[in-house]
Coordinates of C-alpha atoms and ligand atoms in Angstrom, one line a residue:
X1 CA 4.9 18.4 -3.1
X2 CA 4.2 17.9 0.6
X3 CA 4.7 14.6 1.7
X4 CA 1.0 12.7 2.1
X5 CA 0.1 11.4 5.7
X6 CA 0.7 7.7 6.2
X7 CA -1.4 6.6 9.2
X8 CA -1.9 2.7 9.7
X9 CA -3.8 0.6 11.8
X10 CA -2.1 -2.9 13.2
X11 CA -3.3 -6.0 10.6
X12 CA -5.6 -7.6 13.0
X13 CA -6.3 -11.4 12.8
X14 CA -9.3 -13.0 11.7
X15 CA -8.8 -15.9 14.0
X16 CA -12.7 -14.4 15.7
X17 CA -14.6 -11.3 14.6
X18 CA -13.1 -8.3 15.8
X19 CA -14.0 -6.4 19.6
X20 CA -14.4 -3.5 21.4
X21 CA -10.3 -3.1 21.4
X22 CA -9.8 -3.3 17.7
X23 CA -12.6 -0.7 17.1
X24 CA -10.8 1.6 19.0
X25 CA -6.9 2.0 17.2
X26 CA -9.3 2.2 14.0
X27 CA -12.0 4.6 15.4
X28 CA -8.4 7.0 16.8
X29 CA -6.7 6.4 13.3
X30 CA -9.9 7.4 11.6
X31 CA -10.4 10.2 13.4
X32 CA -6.7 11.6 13.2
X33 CA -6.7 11.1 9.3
X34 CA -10.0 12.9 9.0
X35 CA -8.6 15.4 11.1
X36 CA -5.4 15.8 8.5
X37 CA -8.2 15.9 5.8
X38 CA -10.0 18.8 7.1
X39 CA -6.7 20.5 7.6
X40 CA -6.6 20.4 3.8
X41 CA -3.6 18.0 4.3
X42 CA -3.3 14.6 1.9
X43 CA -3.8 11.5 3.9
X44 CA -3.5 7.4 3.2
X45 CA -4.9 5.6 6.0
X46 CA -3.9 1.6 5.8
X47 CA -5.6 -1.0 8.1
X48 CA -6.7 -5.1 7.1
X49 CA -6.4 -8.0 8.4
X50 CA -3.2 -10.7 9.6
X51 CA -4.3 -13.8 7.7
X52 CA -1.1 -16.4 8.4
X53 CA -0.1 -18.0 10.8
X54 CA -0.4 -21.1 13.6
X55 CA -3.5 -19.1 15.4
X56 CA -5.6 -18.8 12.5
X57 CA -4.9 -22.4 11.2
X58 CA -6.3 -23.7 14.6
X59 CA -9.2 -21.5 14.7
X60 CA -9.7 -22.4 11.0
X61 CA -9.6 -26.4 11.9
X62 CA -11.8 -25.5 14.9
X63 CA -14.5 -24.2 12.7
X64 CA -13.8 -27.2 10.1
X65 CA -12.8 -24.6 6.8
X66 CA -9.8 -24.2 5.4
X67 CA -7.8 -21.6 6.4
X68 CA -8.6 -19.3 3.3
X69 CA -12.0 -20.3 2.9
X70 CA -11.9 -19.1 6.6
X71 CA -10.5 -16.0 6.8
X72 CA -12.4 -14.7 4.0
X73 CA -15.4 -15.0 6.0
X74 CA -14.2 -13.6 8.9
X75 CA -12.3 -10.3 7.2
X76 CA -15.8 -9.2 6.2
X77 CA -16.6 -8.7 9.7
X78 CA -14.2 -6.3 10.0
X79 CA -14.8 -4.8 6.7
X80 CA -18.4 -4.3 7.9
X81 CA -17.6 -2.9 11.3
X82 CA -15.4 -0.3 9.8
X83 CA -18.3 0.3 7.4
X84 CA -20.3 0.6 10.3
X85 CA -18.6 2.8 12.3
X86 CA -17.6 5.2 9.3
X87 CA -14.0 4.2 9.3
X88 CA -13.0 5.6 5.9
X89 CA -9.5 3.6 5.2
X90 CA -7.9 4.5 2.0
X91 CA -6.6 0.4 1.2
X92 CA -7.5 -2.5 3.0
X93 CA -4.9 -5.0 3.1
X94 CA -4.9 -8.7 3.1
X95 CA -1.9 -10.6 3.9
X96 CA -3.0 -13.3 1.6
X97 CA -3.0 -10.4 -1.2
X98 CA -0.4 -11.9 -4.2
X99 CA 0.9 -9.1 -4.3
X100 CA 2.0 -8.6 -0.3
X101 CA 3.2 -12.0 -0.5
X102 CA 5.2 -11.5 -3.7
X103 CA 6.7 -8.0 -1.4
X104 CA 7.3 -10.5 1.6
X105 CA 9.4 -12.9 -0.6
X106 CA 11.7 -10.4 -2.2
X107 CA 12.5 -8.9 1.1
X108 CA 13.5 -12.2 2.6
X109 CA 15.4 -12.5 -0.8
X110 CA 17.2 -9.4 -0.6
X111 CA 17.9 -10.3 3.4
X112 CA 19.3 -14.0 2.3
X113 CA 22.7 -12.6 3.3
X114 CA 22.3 -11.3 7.0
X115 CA 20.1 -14.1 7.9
X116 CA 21.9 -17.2 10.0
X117 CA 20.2 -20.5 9.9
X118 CA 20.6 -22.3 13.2
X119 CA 18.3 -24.7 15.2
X120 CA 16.3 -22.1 18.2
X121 CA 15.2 -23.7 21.4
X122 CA 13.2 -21.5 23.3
X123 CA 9.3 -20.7 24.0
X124 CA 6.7 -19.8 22.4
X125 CA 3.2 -18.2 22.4
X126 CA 0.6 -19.3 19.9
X127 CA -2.1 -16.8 20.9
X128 CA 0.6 -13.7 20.6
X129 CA 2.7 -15.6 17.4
X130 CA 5.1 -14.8 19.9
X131 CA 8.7 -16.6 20.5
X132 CA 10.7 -15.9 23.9
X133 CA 14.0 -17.0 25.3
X134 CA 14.9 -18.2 28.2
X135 CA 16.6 -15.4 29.2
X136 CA 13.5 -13.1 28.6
X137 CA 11.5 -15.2 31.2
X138 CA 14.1 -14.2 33.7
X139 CA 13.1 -15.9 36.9
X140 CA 10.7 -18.1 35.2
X141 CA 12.1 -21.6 35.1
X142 CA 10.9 -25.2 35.2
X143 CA 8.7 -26.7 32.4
X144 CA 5.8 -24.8 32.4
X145 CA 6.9 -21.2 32.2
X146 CA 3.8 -18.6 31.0
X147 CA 4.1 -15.6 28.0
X148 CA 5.4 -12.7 30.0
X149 CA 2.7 -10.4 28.2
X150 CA -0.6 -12.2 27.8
X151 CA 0.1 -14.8 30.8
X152 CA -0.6 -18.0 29.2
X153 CA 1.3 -21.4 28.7
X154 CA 3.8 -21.5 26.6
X155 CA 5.2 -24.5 24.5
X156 CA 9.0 -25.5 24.2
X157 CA 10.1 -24.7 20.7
X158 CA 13.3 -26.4 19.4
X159 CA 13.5 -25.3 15.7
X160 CA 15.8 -25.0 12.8
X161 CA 15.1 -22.0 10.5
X162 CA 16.2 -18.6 10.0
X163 CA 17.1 -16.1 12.2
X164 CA 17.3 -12.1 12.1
X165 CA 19.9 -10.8 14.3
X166 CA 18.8 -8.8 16.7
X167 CA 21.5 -8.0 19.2
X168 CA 24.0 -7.4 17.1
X169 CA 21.5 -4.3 16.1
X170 CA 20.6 -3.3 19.8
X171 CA 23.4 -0.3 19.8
X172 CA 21.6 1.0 16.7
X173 CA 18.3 1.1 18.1
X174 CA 19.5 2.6 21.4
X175 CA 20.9 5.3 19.7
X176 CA 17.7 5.9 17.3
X177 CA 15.6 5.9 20.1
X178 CA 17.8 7.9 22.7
X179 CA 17.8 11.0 19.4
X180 CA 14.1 10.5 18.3
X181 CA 12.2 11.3 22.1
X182 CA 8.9 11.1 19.9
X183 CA 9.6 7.6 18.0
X184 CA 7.4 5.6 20.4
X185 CA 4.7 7.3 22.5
X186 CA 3.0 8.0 24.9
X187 CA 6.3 8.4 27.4
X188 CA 5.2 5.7 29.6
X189 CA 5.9 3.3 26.6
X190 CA 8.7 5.4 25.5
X191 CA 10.5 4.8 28.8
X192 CA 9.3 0.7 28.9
X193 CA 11.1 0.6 25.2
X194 CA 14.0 2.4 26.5
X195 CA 14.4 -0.5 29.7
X196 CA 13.7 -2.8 27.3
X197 CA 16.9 -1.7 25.4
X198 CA 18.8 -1.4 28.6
X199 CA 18.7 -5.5 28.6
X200 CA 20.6 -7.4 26.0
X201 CA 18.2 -8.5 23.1
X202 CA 17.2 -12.1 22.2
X203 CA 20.6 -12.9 19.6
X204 CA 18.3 -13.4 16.8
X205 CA 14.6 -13.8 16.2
X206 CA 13.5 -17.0 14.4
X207 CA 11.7 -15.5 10.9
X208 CA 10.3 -18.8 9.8
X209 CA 8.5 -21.8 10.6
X210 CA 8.8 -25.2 9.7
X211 CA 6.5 -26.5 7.3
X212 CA 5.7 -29.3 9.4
X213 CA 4.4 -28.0 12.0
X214 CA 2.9 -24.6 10.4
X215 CA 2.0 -25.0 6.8
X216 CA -0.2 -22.0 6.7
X217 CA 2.3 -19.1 5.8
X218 CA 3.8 -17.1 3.0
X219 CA 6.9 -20.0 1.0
X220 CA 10.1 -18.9 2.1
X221 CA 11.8 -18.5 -1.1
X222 CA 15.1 -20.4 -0.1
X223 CA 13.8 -23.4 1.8
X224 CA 10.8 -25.2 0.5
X225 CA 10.6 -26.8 4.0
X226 CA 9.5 -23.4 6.0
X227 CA 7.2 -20.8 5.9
X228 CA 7.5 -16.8 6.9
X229 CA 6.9 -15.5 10.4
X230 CA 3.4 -14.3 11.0
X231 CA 4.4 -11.0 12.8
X232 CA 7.5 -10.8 9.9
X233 CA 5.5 -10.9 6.9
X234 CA 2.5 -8.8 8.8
X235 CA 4.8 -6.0 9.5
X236 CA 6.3 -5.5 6.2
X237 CA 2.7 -4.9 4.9
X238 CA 3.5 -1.3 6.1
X239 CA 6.4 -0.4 3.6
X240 CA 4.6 -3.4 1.0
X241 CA 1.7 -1.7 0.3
X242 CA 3.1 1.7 -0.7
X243 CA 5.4 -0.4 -2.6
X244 CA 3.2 -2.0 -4.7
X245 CA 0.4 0.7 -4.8
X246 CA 3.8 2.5 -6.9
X247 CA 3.4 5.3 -3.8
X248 CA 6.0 4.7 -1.6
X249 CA 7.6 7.7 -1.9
X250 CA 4.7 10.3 -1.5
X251 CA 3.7 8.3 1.9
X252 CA 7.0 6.9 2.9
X253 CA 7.6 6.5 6.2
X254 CA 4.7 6.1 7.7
X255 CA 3.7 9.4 10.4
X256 CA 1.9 7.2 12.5
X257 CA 1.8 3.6 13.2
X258 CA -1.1 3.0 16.0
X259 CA -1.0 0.1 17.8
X260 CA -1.7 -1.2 21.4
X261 CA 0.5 -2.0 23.8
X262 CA 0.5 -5.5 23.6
X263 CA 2.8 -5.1 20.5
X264 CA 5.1 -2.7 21.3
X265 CA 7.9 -5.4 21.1
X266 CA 7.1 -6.3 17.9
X267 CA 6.7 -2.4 16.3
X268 CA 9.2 -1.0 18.5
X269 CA 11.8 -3.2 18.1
X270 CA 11.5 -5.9 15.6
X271 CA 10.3 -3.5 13.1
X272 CA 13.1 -0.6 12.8
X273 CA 15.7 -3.8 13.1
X274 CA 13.8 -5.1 10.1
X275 CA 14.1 -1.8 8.1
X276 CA 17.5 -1.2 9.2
X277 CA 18.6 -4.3 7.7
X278 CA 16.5 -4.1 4.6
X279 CA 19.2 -0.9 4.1
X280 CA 16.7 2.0 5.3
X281 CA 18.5 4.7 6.9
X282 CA 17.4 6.4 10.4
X283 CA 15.3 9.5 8.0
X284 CA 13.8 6.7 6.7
X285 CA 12.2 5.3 9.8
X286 CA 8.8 5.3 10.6
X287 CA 8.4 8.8 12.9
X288 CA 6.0 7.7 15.0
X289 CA 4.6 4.7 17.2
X290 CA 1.8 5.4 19.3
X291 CA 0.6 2.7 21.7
X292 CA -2.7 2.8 23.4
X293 CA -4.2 1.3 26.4
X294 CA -6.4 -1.6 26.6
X295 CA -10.0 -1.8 27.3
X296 CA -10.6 -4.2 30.3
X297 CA -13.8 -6.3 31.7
X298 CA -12.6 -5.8 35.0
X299 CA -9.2 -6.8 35.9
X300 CA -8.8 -8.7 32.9
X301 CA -7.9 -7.2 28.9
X302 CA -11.0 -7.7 26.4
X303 CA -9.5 -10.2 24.0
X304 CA -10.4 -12.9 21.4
X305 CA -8.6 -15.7 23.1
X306 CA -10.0 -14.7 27.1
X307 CA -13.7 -15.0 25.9
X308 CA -14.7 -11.5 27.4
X309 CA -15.3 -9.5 24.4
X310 CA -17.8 -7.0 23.8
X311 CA -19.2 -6.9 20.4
X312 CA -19.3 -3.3 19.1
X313 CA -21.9 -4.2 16.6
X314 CA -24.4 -5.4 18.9
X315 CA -23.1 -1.9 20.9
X316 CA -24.1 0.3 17.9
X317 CA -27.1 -1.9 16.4
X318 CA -28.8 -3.0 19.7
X319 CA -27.9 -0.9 22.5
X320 CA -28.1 2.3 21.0
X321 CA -30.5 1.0 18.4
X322 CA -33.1 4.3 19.2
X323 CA -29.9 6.7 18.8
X324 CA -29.4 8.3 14.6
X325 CA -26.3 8.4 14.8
X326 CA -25.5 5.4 16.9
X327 CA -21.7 5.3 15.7
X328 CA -20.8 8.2 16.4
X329 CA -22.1 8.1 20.4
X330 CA -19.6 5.1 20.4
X331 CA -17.0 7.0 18.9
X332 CA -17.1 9.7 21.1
X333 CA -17.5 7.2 23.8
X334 CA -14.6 5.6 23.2
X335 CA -12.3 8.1 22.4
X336 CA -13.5 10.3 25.6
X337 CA -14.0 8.0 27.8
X338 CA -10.3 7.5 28.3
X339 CA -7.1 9.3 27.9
X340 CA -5.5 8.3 25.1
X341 CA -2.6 5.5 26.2
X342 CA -4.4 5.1 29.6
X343 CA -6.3 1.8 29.8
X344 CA -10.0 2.0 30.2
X345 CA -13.2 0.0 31.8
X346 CA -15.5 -0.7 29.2
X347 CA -19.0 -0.3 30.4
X348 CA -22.7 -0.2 28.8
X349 CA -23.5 2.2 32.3
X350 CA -20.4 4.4 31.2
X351 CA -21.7 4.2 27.4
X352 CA -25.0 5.5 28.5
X353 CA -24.0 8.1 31.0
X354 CA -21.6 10.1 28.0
X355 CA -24.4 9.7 26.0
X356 CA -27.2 10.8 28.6
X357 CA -24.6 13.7 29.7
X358 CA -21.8 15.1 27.1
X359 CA -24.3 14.6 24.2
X360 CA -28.1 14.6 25.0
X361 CA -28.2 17.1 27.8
X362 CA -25.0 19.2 26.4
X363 CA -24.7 19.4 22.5
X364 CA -28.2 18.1 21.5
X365 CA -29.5 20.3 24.3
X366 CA -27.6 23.2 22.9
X367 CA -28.5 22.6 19.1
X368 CA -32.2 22.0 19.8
X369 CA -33.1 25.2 22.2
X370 CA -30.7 27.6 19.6
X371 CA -32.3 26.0 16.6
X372 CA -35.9 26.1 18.4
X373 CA -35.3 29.8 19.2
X374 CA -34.2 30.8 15.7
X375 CA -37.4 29.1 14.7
X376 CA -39.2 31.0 16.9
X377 CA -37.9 34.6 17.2
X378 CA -36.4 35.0 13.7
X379 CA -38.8 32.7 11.5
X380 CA -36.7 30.0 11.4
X381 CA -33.5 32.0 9.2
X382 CA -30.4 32.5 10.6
X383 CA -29.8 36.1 12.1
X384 CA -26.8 37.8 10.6
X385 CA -25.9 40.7 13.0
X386 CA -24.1 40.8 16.0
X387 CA -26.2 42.5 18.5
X388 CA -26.0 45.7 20.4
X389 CA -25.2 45.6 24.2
X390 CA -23.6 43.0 26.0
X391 CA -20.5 42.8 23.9
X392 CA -18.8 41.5 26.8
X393 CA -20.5 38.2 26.8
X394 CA -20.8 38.1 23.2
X395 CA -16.9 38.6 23.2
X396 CA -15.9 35.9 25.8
X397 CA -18.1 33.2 24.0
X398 CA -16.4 34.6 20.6
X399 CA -13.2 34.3 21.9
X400 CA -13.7 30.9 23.4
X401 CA -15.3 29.3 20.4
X402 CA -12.6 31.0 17.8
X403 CA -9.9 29.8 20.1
X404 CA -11.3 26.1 19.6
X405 CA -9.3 25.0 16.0
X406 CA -5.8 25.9 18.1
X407 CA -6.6 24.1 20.6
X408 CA -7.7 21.3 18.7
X409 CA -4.6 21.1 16.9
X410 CA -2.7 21.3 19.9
X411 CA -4.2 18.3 21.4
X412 CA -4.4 16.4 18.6
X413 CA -0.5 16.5 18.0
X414 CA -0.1 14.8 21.0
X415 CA -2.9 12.5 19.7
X416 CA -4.8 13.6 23.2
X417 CA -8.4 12.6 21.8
X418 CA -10.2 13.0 25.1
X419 CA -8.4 16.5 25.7
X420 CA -9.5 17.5 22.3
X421 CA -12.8 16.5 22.7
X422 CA -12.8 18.1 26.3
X423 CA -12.4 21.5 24.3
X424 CA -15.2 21.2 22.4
X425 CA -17.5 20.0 24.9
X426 CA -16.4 23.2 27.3
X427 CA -17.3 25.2 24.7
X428 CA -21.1 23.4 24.2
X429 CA -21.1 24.3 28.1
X430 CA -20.1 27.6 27.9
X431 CA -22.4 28.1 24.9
X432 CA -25.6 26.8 27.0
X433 CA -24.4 29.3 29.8
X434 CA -24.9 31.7 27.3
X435 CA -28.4 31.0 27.0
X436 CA -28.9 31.2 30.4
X437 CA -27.3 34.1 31.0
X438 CA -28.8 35.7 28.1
X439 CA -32.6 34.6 28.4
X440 CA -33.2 34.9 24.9
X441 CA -37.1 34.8 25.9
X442 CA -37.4 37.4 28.4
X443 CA -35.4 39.8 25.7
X444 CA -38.4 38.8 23.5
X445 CA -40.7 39.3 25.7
X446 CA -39.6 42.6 26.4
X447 CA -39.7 43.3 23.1
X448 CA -35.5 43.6 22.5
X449 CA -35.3 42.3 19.0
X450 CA -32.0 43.7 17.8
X451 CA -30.3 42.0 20.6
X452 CA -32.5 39.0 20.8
X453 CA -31.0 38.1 17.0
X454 CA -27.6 39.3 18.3
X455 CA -27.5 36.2 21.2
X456 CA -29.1 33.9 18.0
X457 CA -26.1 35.0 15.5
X458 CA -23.5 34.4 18.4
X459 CA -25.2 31.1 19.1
X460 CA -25.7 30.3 15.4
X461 CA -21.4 30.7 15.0
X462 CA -21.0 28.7 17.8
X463 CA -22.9 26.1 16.1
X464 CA -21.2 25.9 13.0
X465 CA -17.7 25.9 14.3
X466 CA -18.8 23.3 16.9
X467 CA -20.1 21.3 14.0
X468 CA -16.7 21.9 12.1
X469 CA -14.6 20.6 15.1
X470 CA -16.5 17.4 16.1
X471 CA -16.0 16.5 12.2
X472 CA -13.1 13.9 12.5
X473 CA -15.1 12.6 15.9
X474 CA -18.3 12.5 14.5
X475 CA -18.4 12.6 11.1
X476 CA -22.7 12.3 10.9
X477 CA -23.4 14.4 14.0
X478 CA -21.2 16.8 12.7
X479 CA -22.9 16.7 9.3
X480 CA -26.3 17.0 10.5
X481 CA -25.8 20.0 12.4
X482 CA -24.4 21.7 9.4
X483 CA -27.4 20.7 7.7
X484 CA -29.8 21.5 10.4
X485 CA -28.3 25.5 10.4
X486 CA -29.2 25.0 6.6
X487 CA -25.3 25.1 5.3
X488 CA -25.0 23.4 2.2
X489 CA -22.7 19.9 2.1
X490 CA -21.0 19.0 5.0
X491 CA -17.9 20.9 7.4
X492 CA -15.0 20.9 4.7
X493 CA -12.4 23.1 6.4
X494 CA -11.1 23.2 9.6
X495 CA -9.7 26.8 9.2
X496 CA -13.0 28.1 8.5
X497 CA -13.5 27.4 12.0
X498 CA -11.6 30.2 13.6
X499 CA -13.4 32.8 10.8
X500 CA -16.1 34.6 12.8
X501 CA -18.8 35.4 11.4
X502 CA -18.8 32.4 9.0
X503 CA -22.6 32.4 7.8
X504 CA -22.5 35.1 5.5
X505 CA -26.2 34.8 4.2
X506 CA -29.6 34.7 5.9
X507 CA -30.5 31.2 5.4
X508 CA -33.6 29.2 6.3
X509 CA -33.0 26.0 8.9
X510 CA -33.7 22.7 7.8
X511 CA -35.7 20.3 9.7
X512 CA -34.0 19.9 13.1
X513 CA -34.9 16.2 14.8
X514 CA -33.6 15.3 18.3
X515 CA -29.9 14.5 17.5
X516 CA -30.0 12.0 20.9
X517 CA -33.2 10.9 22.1
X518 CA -33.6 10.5 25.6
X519 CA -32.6 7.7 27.3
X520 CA -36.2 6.5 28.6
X521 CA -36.4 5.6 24.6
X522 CA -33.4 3.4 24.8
X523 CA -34.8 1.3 27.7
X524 CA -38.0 1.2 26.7
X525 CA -37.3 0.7 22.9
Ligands
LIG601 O1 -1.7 -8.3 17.3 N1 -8.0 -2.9 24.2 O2 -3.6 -8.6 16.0 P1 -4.8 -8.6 17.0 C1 -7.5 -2.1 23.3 N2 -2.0 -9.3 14.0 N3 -7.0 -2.5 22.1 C2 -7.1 -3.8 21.8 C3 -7.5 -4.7 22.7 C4 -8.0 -4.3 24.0 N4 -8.5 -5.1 24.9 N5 -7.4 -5.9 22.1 C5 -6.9 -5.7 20.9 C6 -2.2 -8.5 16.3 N6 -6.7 -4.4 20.7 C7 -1.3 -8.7 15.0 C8 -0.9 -7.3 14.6 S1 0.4 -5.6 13.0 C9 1.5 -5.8 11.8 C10 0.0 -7.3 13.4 C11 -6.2 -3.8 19.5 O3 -6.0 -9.0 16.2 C12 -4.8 -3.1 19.7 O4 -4.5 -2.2 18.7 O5 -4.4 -9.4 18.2 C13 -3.9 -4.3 19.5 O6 -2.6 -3.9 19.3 C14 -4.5 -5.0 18.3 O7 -5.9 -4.8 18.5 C15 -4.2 -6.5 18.3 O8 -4.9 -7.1 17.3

């Protein structure tokens, strides 16, 4: 049985409703798993929410709940965005689930042996959950030192727990990473993991907290006095959940873990040390890391804790509030605006420019004339034969559009999003060149039917691949152009993308509304 395509999503926390960044690893990892799907391939995607911890107790207090109470509330903001935005996950997991923290327990259990309990003095960083050494702040000395990755205070730490070596498993990890090139991309992170290794490795990293200072955590089971480690049990939920789901080895390991790069340390190193203590061997590790870029408000990242978050609901329900399919324009926003591991400026202009170019003048340009054509010179049913003359053009188009799937692919193993989407967008232009070239109305006019339904039944493939393709991107633009060309269901395999011709019977178009209104309507509206 082929193995089943584990893609996961980082546990986000619900210490504030999530932001513009967190749509975007879901929005990617949706799209790649309903890219696997259409391949025919079996797919589990994983994604919830980081519910311990010091952060979430504060913002908890701050909002006068109790931590549970709390993050119940907030977790349905994310369950909603994702409903929102078409995110289809296959479990959502809590890290208050009985069962995760059941999984979390019997780990540290089985790892009671290789754990050392010593007092740690060091730093640490609430808003990350993140603990550094002195030797990791380098040149940073004094008593006020700042987080090396989000730049804000940090507070001493002097605390007696228990401790997973790390060092002593450095060697290990250089060697894993030196043989598998693909473990952690794209290759600028790659390279930053690798002179990350070059550096000797905190000793050990504290994996719990004292009771007394943070009581919100999963029980260690050995000392009634501490708690877990947020980021310890969070990143076990990626081996738990298969685990207790009974499936662990149909999706075990995981294909493709996407993160940002804020938490590369954490995934790329604290994570296969984990495993490789817990026993797993190097086949066993997860195969891929993929960190992204972050979306900025100017200099600065968009984050919870800065303040300068946009809200993609008020994005999707507001902004584009005139658009039908208002999620899918920010999906394609988002994932070709910017390259995939590049960081990105997050813009309403830029929002509305992609939509006002690449979608209304392009591809809703393209599907309304063809449609409005077939309407008009073929009463309103598909034309089925190629037509005489011109092969030439007719080929080149063929060729490009056919060529589309492979490319697709291509770009998509390298999880390039916006070079994939590139593809399909040169082919909407190419297709519209078409028109031009081909003056559908002046062959009408001069009374050249056979090859006035020929240009239609090129057009009319070029549709339905182009609807077939933008599936995993946009799953309900990509739906309603199916349906507009009066195909039945929705896109269901990619490889019937490359088949030309793929309409095989002379069906009648459905109704065929303006797939983006103009942008007048959204300023007005
Ligand atoms: O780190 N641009 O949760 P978190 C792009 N609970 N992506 C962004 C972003 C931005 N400005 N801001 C956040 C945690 N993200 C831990 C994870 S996993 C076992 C535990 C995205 O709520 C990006 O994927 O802070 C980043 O890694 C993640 O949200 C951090 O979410």
């Amino acid at each position: 049985m082929p193995k089943t395509i584990y893609i996961t999503t980082p546990l986000y926390y619900v210490n504030a409703a999530p932001h513009i960044g967190h749509s975007y690893t879901s929005v990617a990892a949706d799209c790649l798993a309903r890219y696997h799907r259409l391949r025919g391939e079996e797919v589990f995607l994983l994604t919830g929410t980081d519910e311990h911890g010091q952060k979430i107790a504060q913002a908890a207090a701050a909002a006068g709940k109790a931590p549970q109470a709390f993050a119940d509330e907030v977790v349905e903001r994310f369950r909603e965005l994702w409903s929102l935005l078409g995110i289809r996950y296959d479990y959502f997991i809590r890290t208050t689930e009985p069962r995760h923290e059941q999984a979390v327990r019997e780990v540290l259990t089985q790892l009671r042996g290789t754990l050392k309990q010593a007092t740690y003095q060091g730093w640490y960083c609430t808003p990350d959950e993140t603990f550094w050494t002195q030797e990791e702040l380098g040149h940073q000395s004094g008593s006020s030192p700042t987080c090396p990755s989000c730049q804000r205070p940090l507070e001493p730490t002097n605390e007696e727990g228990w401790y997973l070596p790390l060092r002593a498993n450095q060697r290990w990890l250089q060697a894993f990473v030196a043989e598998h090139p693909t473990f952690v991309q794209p290759e600028t992170r790659y390279n930053e993991l690798n002179s990350l290794l070059e550096q000797p490795l905190p000793e050990y990293l504290c994996i719990t907290r004292p009771k007394s200072r943070v009581s919100w955590g999963i029980a260690a089971p050995f000392s009634p006095n501490h708690v877990v480690y947020v980021w310890f049990d969070a990143l076990l939920n990626y081996i738990t959940v298969p685990k207790f789901l009974g499936r662990a080895q149909e999706l075990w390991p995981a294909d493709v873990h996407f993160i940002g790069k804020d938490i590369l340390r954490h995934h790329a190193v604290y994570w296969p040390i984990m495993l490789h203590e817990m026993g797993l061997s190097d086949a066993q590790m997860p195969r891929r890391i993929f960190a992204h870029g972050w979306w900025k408000i100017g200099e600065q990242k968009m984050s919870k804790s800065l303040g300068n978050i946009v809200d993609p609901t008020i994005v999707v329900t507001q902004l584009l509030k005139d658009q039908p399919y208002a999620a899918d324009v920010y999906r394609y926003f988002l994932l070709r605006e910017v390259p995939f591991g590049q960081d990105g400026l997050f813009s309403e202009e830029a929002l509305v420019k992609r939509l006002t170019t690449d979608l209304g003048n392009d591809l809703g340009n393209l599907v309304n004339r063809t449609l409005s054509m077939i309407d008009r010179y073929c009463a309103s049913r598909l034309p089925l034969a190629a037509g005489p003359g011109c092969a030439v053009d007719d080929e080149s188009l063929r060729s490009l559009a056919t060529a589309v799937p492979a490319a697709l692919e291509q770009a998509l193993s390298e999880l390039n999003f916006s070079s994939a989407l590139e593809t399909i967008m040169r082919l909407v232009t190419e297709a519209n060149q078409y028109i031009e070239s081909q003056a559908p109305w002046s062959l009408a006019k001069a009374g050249h039917t056979a090859r006035l339904h020929g240009v239609l039944h090129v057009l009319a493939e070029v549709l339905r691949i182009v609807a077939i393709v933008l599936q995993p991107f946009m799953p309900s633009v990509s739906a309603a152009i199916w349906q507009q060309l009066g195909l039945e269901g929705v896109p269901q395999r990619l490889s019937d993308a490359a088949r030309w011709p793929g309409i095989s019977d002379s069906r009648a178009l459905a109704a065929h509304p303006v797939l983006f209104p103009r942008m007048e309507a959204i300023k007005t509206g």
